[in-house]
Each structure stands twice: as C-alpha cells, then as structure tokens.
GROMACS .gro file of C-alpha atoms in nm:
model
  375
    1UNK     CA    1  -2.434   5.335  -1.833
    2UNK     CA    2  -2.797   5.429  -1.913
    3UNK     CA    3  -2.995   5.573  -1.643
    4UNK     CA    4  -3.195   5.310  -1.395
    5UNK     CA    5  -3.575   5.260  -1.518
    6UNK     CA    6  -3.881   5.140  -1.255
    7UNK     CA    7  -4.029   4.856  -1.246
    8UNK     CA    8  -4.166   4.937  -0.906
    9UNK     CA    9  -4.368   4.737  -0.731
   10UNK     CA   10  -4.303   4.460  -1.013
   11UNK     CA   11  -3.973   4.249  -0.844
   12UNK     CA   12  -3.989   3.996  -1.134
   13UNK     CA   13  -4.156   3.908  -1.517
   14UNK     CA   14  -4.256   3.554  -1.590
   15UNK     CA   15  -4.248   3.464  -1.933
   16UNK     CA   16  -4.577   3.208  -1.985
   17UNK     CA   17  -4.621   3.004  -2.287
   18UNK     CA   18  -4.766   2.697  -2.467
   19UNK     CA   19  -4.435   2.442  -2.430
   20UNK     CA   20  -4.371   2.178  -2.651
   21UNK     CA   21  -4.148   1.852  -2.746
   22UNK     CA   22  -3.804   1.859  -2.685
   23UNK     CA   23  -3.761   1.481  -2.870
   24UNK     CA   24  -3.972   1.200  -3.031
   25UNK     CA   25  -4.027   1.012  -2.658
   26UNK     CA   26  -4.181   1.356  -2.519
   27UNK     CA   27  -4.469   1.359  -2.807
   28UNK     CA   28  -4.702   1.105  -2.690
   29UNK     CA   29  -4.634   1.273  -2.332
   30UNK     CA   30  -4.660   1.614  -2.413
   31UNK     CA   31  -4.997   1.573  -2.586
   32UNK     CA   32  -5.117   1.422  -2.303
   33UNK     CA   33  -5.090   1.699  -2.103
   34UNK     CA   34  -5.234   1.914  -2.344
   35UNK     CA   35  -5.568   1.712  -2.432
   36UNK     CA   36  -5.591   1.552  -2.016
   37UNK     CA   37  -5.934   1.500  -1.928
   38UNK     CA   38  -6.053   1.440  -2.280
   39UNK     CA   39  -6.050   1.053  -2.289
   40UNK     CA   40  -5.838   1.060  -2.611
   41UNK     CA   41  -5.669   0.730  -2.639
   42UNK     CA   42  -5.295   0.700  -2.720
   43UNK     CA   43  -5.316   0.535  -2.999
   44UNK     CA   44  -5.548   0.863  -3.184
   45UNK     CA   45  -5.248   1.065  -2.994
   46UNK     CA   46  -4.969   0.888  -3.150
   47UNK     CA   47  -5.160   0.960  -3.494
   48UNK     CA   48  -5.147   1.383  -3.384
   49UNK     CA   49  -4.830   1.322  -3.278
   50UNK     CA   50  -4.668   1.283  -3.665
   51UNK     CA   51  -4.658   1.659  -3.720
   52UNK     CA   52  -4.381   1.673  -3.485
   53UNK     CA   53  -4.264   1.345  -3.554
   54UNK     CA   54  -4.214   1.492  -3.881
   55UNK     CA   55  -3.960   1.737  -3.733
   56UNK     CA   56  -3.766   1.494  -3.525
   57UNK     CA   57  -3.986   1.479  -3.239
   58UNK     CA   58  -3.892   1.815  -3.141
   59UNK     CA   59  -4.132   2.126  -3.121
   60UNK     CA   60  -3.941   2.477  -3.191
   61UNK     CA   61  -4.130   2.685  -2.960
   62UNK     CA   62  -3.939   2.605  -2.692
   63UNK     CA   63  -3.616   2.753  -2.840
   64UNK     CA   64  -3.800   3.043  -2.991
   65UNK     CA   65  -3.901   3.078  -2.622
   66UNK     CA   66  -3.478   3.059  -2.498
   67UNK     CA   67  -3.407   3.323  -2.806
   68UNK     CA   68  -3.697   3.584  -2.680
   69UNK     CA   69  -3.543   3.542  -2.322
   70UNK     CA   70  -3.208   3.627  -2.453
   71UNK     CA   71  -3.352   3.911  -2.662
   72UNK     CA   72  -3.530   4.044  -2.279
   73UNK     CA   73  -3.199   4.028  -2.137
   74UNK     CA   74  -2.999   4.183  -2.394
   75UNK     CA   75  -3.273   4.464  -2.456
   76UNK     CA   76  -3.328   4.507  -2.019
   77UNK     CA   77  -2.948   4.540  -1.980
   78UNK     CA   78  -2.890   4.808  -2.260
   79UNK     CA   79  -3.200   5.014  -2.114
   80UNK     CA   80  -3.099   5.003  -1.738
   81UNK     CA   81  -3.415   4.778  -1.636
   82UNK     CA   82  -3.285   4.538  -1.391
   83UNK     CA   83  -3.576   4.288  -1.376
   84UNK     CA   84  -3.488   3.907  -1.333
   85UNK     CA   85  -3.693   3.682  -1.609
   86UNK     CA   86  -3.831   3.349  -1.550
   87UNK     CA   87  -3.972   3.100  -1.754
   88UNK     CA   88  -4.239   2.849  -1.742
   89UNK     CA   89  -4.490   2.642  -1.928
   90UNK     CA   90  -4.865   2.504  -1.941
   91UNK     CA   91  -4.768   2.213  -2.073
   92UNK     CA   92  -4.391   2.095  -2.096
   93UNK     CA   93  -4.093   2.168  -1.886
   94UNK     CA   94  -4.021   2.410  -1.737
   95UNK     CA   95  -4.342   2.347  -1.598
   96UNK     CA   96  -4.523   2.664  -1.464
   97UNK     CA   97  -4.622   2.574  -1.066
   98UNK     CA   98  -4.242   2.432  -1.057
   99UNK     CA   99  -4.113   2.786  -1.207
  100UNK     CA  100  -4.363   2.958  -0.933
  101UNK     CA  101  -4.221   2.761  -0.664
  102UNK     CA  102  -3.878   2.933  -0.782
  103UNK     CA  103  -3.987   3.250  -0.749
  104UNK     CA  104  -4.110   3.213  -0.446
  105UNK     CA  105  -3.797   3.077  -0.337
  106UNK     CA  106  -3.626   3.369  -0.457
  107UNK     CA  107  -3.815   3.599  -0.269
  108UNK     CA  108  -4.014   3.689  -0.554
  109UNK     CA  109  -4.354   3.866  -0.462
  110UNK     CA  110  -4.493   4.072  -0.716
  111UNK     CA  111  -4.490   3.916  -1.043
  112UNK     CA  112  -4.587   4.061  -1.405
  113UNK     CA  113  -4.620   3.788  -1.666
  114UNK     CA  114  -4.594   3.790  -2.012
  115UNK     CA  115  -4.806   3.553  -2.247
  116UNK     CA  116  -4.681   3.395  -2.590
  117UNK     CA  117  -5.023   3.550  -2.711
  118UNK     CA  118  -5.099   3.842  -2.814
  119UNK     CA  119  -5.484   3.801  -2.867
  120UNK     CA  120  -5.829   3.801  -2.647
  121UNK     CA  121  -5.969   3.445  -2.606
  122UNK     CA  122  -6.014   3.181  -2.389
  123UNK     CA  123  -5.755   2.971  -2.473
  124UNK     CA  124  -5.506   3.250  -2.502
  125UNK     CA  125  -5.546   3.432  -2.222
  126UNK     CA  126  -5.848   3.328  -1.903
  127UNK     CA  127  -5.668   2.960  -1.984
  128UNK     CA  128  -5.356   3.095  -1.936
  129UNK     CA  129  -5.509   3.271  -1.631
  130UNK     CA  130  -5.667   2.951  -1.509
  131UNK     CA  131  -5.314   2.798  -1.526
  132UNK     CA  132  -5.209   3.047  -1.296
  133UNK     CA  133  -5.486   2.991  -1.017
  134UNK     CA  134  -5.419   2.607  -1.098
  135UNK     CA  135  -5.044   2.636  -0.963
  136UNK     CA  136  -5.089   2.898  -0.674
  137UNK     CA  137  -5.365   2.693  -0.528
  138UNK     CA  138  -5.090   2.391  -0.530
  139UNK     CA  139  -4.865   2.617  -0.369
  140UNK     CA  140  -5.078   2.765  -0.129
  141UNK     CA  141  -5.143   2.366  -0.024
  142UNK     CA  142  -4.824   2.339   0.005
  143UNK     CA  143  -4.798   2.596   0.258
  144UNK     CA  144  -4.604   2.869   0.044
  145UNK     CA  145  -4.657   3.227   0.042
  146UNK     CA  146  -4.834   3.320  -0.265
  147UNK     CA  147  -4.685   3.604  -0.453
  148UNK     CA  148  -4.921   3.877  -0.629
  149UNK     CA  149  -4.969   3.824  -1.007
  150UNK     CA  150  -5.068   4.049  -1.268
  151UNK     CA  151  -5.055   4.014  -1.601
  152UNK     CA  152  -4.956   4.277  -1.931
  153UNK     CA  153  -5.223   4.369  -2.168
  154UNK     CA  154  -5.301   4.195  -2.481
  155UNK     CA  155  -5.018   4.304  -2.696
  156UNK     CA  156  -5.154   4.307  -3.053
  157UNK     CA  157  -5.167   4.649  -3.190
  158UNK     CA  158  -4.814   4.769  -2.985
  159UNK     CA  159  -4.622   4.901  -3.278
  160UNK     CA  160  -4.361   4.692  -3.191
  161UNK     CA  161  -4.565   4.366  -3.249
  162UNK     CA  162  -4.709   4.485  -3.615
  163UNK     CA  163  -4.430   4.644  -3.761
  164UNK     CA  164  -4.173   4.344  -3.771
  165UNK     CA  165  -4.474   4.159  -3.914
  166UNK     CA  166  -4.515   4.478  -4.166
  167UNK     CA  167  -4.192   4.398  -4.256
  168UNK     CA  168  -4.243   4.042  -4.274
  169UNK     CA  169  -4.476   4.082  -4.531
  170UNK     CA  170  -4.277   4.351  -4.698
  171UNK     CA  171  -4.001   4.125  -4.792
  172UNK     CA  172  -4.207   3.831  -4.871
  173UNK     CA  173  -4.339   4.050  -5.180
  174UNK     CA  174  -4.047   4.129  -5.242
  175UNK     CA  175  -3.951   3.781  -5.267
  176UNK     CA  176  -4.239   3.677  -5.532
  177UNK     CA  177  -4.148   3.690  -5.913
  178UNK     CA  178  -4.167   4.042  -6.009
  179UNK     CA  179  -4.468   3.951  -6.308
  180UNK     CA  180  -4.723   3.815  -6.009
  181UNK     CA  181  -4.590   4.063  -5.707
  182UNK     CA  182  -4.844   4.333  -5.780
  183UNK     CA  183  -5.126   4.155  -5.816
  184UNK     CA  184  -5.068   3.949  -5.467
  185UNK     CA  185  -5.328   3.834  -5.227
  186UNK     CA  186  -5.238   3.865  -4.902
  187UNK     CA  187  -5.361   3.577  -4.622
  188UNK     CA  188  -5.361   3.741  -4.280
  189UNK     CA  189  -5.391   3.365  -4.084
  190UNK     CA  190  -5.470   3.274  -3.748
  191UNK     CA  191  -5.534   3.027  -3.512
  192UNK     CA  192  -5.884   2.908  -3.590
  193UNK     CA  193  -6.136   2.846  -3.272
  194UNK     CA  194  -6.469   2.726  -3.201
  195UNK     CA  195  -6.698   3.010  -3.320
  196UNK     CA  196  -6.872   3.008  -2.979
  197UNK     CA  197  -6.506   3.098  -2.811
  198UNK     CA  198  -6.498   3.360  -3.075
  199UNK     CA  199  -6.809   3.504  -3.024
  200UNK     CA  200  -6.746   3.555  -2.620
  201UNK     CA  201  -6.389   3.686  -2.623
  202UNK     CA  202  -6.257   4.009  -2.479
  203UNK     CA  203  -6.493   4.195  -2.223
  204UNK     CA  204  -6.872   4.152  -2.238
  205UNK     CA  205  -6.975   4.472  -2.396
  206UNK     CA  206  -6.766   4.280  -2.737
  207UNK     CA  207  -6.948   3.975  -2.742
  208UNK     CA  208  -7.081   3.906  -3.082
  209UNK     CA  209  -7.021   3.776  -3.388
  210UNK     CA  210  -6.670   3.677  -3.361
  211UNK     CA  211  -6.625   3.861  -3.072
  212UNK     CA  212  -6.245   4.078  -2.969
  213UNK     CA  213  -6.058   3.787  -3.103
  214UNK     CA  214  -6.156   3.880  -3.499
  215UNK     CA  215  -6.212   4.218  -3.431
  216UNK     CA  216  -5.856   4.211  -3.320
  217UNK     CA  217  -5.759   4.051  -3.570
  218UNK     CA  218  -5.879   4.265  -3.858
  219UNK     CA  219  -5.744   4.579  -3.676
  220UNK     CA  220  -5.350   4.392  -3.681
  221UNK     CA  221  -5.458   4.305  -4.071
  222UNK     CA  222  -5.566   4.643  -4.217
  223UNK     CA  223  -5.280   4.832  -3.987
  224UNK     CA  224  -5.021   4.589  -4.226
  225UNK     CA  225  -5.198   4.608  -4.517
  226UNK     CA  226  -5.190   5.019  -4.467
  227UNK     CA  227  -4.862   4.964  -4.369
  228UNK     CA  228  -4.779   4.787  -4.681
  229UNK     CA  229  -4.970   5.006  -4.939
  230UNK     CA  230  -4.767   5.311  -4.781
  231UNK     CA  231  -4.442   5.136  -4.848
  232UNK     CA  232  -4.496   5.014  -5.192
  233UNK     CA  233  -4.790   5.239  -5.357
  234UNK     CA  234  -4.962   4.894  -5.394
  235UNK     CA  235  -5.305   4.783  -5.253
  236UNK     CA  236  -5.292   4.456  -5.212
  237UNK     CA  237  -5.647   4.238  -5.145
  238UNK     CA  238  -5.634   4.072  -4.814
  239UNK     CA  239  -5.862   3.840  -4.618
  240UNK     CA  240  -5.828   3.690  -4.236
  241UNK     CA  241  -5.817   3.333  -4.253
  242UNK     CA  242  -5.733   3.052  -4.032
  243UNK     CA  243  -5.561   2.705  -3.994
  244UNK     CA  244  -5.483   2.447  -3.708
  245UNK     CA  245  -5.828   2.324  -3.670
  246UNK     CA  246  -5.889   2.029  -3.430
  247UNK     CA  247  -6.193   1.918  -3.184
  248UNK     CA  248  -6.526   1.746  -3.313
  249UNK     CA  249  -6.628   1.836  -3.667
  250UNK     CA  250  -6.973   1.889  -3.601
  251UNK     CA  251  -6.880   2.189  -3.403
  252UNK     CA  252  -6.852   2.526  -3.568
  253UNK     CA  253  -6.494   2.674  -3.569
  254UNK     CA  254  -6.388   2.977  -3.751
  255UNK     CA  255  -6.372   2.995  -4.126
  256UNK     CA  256  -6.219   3.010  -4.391
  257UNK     CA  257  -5.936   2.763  -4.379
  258UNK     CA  258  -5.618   2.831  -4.547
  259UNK     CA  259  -5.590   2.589  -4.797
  260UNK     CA  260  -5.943   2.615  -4.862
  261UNK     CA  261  -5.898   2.991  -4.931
  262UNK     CA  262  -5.572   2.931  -5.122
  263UNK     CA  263  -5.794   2.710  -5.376
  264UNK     CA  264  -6.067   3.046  -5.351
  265UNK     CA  265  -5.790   3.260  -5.451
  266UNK     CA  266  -5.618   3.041  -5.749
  267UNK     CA  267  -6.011   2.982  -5.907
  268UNK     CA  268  -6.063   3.354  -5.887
  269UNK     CA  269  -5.765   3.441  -6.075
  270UNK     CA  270  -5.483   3.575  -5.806
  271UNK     CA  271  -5.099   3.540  -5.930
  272UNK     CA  272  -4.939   3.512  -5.582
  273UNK     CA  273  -5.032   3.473  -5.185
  274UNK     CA  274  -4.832   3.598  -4.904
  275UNK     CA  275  -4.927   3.390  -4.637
  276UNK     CA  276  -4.852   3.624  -4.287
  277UNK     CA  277  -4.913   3.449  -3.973
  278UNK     CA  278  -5.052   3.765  -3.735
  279UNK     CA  279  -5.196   3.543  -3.505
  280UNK     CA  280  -4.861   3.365  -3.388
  281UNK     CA  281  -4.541   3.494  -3.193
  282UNK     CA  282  -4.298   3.265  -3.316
  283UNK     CA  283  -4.288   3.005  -3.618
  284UNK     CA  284  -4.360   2.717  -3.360
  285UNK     CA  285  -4.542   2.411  -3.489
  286UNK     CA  286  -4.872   2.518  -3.671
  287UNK     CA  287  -4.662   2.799  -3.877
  288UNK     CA  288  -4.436   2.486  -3.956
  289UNK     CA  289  -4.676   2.202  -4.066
  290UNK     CA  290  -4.991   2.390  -4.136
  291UNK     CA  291  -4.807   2.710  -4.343
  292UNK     CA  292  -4.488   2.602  -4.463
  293UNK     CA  293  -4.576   2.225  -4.525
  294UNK     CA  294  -4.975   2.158  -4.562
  295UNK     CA  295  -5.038   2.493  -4.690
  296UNK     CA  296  -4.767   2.537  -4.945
  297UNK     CA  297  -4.807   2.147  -5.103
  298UNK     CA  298  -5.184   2.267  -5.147
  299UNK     CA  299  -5.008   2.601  -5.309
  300UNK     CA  300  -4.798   2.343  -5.513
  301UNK     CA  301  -5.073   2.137  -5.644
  302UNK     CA  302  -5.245   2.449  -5.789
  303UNK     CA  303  -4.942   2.608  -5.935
  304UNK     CA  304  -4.998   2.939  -5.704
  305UNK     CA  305  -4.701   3.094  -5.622
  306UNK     CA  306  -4.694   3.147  -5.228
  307UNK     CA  307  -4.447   3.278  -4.936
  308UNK     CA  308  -4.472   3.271  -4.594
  309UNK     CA  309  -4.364   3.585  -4.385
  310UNK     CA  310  -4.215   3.611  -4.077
  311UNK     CA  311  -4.384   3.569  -3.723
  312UNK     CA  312  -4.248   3.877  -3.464
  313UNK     CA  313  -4.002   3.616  -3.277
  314UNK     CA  314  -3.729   3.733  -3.101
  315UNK     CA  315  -3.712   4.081  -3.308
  316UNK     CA  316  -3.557   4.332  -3.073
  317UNK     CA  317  -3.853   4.590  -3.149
  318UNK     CA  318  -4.044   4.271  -2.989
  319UNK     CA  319  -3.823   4.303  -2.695
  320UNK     CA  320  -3.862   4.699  -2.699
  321UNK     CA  321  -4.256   4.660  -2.661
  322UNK     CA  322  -4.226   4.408  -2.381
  323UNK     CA  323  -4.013   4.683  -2.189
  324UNK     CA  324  -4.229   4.893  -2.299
  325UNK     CA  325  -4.526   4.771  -2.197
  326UNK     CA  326  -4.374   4.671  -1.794
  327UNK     CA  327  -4.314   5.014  -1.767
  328UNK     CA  328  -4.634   5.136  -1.857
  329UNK     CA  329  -4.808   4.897  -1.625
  330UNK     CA  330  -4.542   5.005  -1.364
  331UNK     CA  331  -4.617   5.328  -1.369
  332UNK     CA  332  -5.026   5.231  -1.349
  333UNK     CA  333  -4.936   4.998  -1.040
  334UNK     CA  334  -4.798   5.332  -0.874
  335UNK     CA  335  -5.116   5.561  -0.933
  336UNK     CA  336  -4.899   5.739  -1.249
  337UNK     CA  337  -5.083   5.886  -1.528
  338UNK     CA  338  -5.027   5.683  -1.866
  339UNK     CA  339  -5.047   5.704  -2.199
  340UNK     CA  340  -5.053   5.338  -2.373
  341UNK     CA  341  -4.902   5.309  -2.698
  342UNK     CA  342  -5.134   5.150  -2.891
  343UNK     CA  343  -5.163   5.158  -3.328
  344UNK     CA  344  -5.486   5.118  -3.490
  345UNK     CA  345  -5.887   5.152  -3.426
  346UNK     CA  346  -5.935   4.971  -3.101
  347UNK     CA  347  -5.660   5.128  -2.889
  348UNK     CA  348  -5.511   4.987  -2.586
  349UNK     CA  349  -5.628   4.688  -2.433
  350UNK     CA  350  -5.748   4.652  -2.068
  351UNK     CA  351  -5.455   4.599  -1.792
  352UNK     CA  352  -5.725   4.384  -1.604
  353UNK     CA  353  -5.953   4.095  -1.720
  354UNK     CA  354  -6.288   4.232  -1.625
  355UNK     CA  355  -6.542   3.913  -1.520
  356UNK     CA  356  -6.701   3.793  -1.799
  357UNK     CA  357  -6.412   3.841  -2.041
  358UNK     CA  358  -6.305   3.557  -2.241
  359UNK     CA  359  -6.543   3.331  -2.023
  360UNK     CA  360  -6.499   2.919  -2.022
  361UNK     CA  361  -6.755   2.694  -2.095
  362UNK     CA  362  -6.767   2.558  -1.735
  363UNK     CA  363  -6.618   2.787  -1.398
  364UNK     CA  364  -6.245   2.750  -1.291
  365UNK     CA  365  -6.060   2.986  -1.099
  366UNK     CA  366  -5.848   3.255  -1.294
  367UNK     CA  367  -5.577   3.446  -1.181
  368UNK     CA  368  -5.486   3.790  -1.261
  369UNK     CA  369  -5.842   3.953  -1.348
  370UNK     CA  370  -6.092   4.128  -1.167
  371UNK     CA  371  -6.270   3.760  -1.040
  372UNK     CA  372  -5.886   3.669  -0.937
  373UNK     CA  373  -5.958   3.499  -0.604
  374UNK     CA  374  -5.571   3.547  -0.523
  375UNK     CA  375  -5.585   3.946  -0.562
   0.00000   0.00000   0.00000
C-alpha cells in the first residue's frame, strides 16, 4: 500500500464544469440556462440548439466529465490520497448549489474545487467564482452551514496539462501524408472572447492588449511548439487562433477565426494544418462542431489537408497534475514552503484571485478570491 498523502485542511475536491445535454428534449432547456437573462427567444435557441441536435441531442462533456472522475479515483487510490470527489455543474445536472447541499450534508467543510478551465478570464474562472457565491448565498438562506471554498490555480502551463497535448500534436503529424508533414502549420485554437474580456483578464498589473488570457495562451503554444521541434528536428509555423464565436457582431471578439485562418494558410501556400485545441479540456461540443465538423468541411473545400489533435481529457498525467496541484495548495493552506511546478515563461499562477482579476462588466459576488465575501 503506498504511504498516506495530506490533503489537510482540504476534507473534499469539487469538480466544477460547464454541463451540457444529456438528450434532444434537454437542448432547448439547457441553453436556457446558459443564455437566462438575455431575452433570447426560443425559437433563435432552437436554431443554436442544431449543433447538438446534430449529435443526437446529447453534449459529450458530461461523460468526459464521468471519465476524468474515474481517472481522480483511480490515480487518488494508487497514490494513497483519500479525498472524496464530487461533481457539479453551472448549467445542467448535477447542478452545482444541489451538489453543495451534498457536501454539506456530508459533513463536508473545507472544499478545494477544480475548474474544467485551465485559463484566466471571466467566463472561465470569476464566473465560475460567481457561481459559487450564487449557490452558498442560497444555502446560507436556507439556513445551512456554509463550508470554506478555495479554489486550485489556473492549470495551464502544469506539465501535466501541455505534454499530453505535446503529444497530441505529435501524433497528429505523424498522421499527415509524409510529402506535406514537414511543411505543416500548426493552429494553436481557443475559445474566442470579447476583446474587452481579453484585455482585463488575470490580475490588474496584466491588463492590456489581450490581457493573461492570450498571454497564456501563447506561453501553452510556444512550450508545444518547442516541445514539438525537440521531438522531430522540425520547426513548424504556428499561430493562436480561435473559434466558437457568439454574442452581437458589432462587438469586438478575438481574432483570427479558424476557418478564416485555414483559408490564410491554403492562399499562402501551407501543405497541411494541425489543428490543436489548447484552450479546451476535453473534446466537448465546440472541438466537435467547430474543429472536427465546420472547420474541417472549410479544410475540405480548399483541398488542405488537416487533423485535429487531442484535448488533455481524462489522460492520467491529467489526473497526476490535479493531485499534484491539491497537494501543493495543501501544503500552502498549512503555512508549508512550496515550490509550484510550473513549465514555461509566466510561471505559476496565483492560488488566490486578487480583486480586480478577471473583473465582470457589472458587480456580483465571487467566491474563492481575495473580494470572497464568504472567506
């Protein structure tokens, strides 16, 4: 039996993500939830909705989601970390303030939580956070005691979250016809977001053009594209680009988009593109339509050879990192010196939102920072 690793103070890890369709009846439902208090009519929903009606109704993030659990408790059990795991979502079932409320009932009180993003911006982390603050304030109504929440740094450059993408990439080359494989262009893609989000996230002292979430960005890209040069002698030309656009087109969201720059690339003369989504943990529903279907017809159309590598998922040097990283912010939590494993130029990420970090465009309560009002 391996020897008994600390967790200490932590009595729990909630696993927080996005949620998604589980069937064609939960679509119209499900993006209800996710656009409420927009005024969208269900009729324009129905229209978003064919993307996953496209794939049965059904949404794959949720069993991505039930494959890293098993991964946690496969990897926790071999290591001697005896830390229970919940689950819950923002915007499906399991819902989060219902997973909170089971916690609680558990005797839960000081929780770490894990986020299905690995980045700095508002909608993947102080929303997240907000979320948080959202269901403790219904449980504190309620007249539940509230545990203590923190939540584990942003993720990004933790060797175990770029190498399987390293990989990823590795074998998608390898996968191209060997006549075009050299001369590949490599897409790094990510989630695209209103420039103004961009240019505010991470900690004040980054605001700017573009802001922690493309600095971060570019730090995951060149640390592959390093990665990838080392392993094959090659130096492949890369660009960060991004897909899954939505919201009003007169506002300014990052550029350029995918299938824009796959058009780019085949006028300037490139054989191949590896398409490698950095910016997602799993292959949920934008790496499905926007990548493997909308980006690679475009790819089609222009006769440019493309692949798509492979997201992080459920890899078990995923899993590694996450123990990893609840160890490290154990150890923190107990007044424990640390060294945080970090690759790349920007090092490890804060354990604490400071205030003003990732801010939103009107005030709301967020959990699990430095303005937490439940610290």
């Amino acid at each position: 039996m391996p020897d008994a690793l600390d967790a200490t103070p932590y009595d729990s890890l909630l696993l927080l993500s996005f949620g998604g369709p589980e069937g064609p009846d939960d679509v119209v439902p499900f993006l209800e939830n996710v656009t409420r208090g927009r005024g969208i009519p269900k009729e324009r929903l129905k229209e978003v909705g064919q993307h996953y009606f496209l794939f049965g109704g059904v949404s794959p993030i949720n069993d991505q989601n039930r494959a890293l659990l098993d991964a946690l408790h496969k990897d926790f059990a071999e290591h001697g970390l005896d830390l229970p795991v919940y689950w819950g979502n923002r915007n499906w079932a399991p819902y989060l303030t219902d997973t909170l409320r089971e916690l609680v009932a558990d005797g839960r009180r000081r929780v770490l939580v894990l986020t299905t993003s690995a980045y700095a911006s508002y909608s993947g982390c102080r929303q997240y956070r907000e979320n948080l603050a959202d269901a403790l304030a219904t449980l504190r109504a309620e007249g539940l005691e509230l545990p203590k929440i923190d939540k584990l740094r942003h993720y990004f450059n933790h060797p175990g979250f770029v190498e399987p993408m390293a990989d990823g990439v590795l074998r998608s080359l390898a996968d191209l016809p060997e006549d075009v494989r050299d001369g590949a262009h490599i897409a790094f893609s990510t989630h695209s977001i209103p420039t103004a989000a961009a240019d505010t996230s991470g900690p004040v002292e980054t605001h700017g053009e573009g802001g922690a979430y493309v600095e971060q960005h570019l730090d995951v890209a060149q640390l592959i594209a390093d990665a990838v040069r080392e392993r094959t002698g090659v130096d492949h030309p890369w660009r960060l680009v991004y897909q899954s656009r939505s919201g009003a087109p007169h506002i300014p969201w990052l550029e350029p988009d995918i299938c824009d720059h796959l058009e780019e690339r085949h006028a300037a003369g490139a054989p191949a593109v590896v398409m490698a989504p950095i910016g997602f943990v799993s292959d949920h529903m934008e790496v499905l339509y926007d990548l493997d279907t909308e980006a690679t017809a475009k790819a089609g159309e222009l006769g440019l050879p493309v692949r798509r590598s492979a997201t992080v998922g459920a890899d078990p040097r995923f899993a590694a990192a996450i123990r990893e990283l609840i160890l490290e912010r154990a150890a923190v939590e107990r007044g424990q010196e640390v060294t945080p494993c970090a690759l790349g130029a920007l090092g490890a990420s804060h354990n604490l939102c400071p205030v003003g970090c990732c801010p939103a465009r009107a005030p709301h309560p967020a959990a699990a920072g430095a303005d937490s009002p439940y610290a």
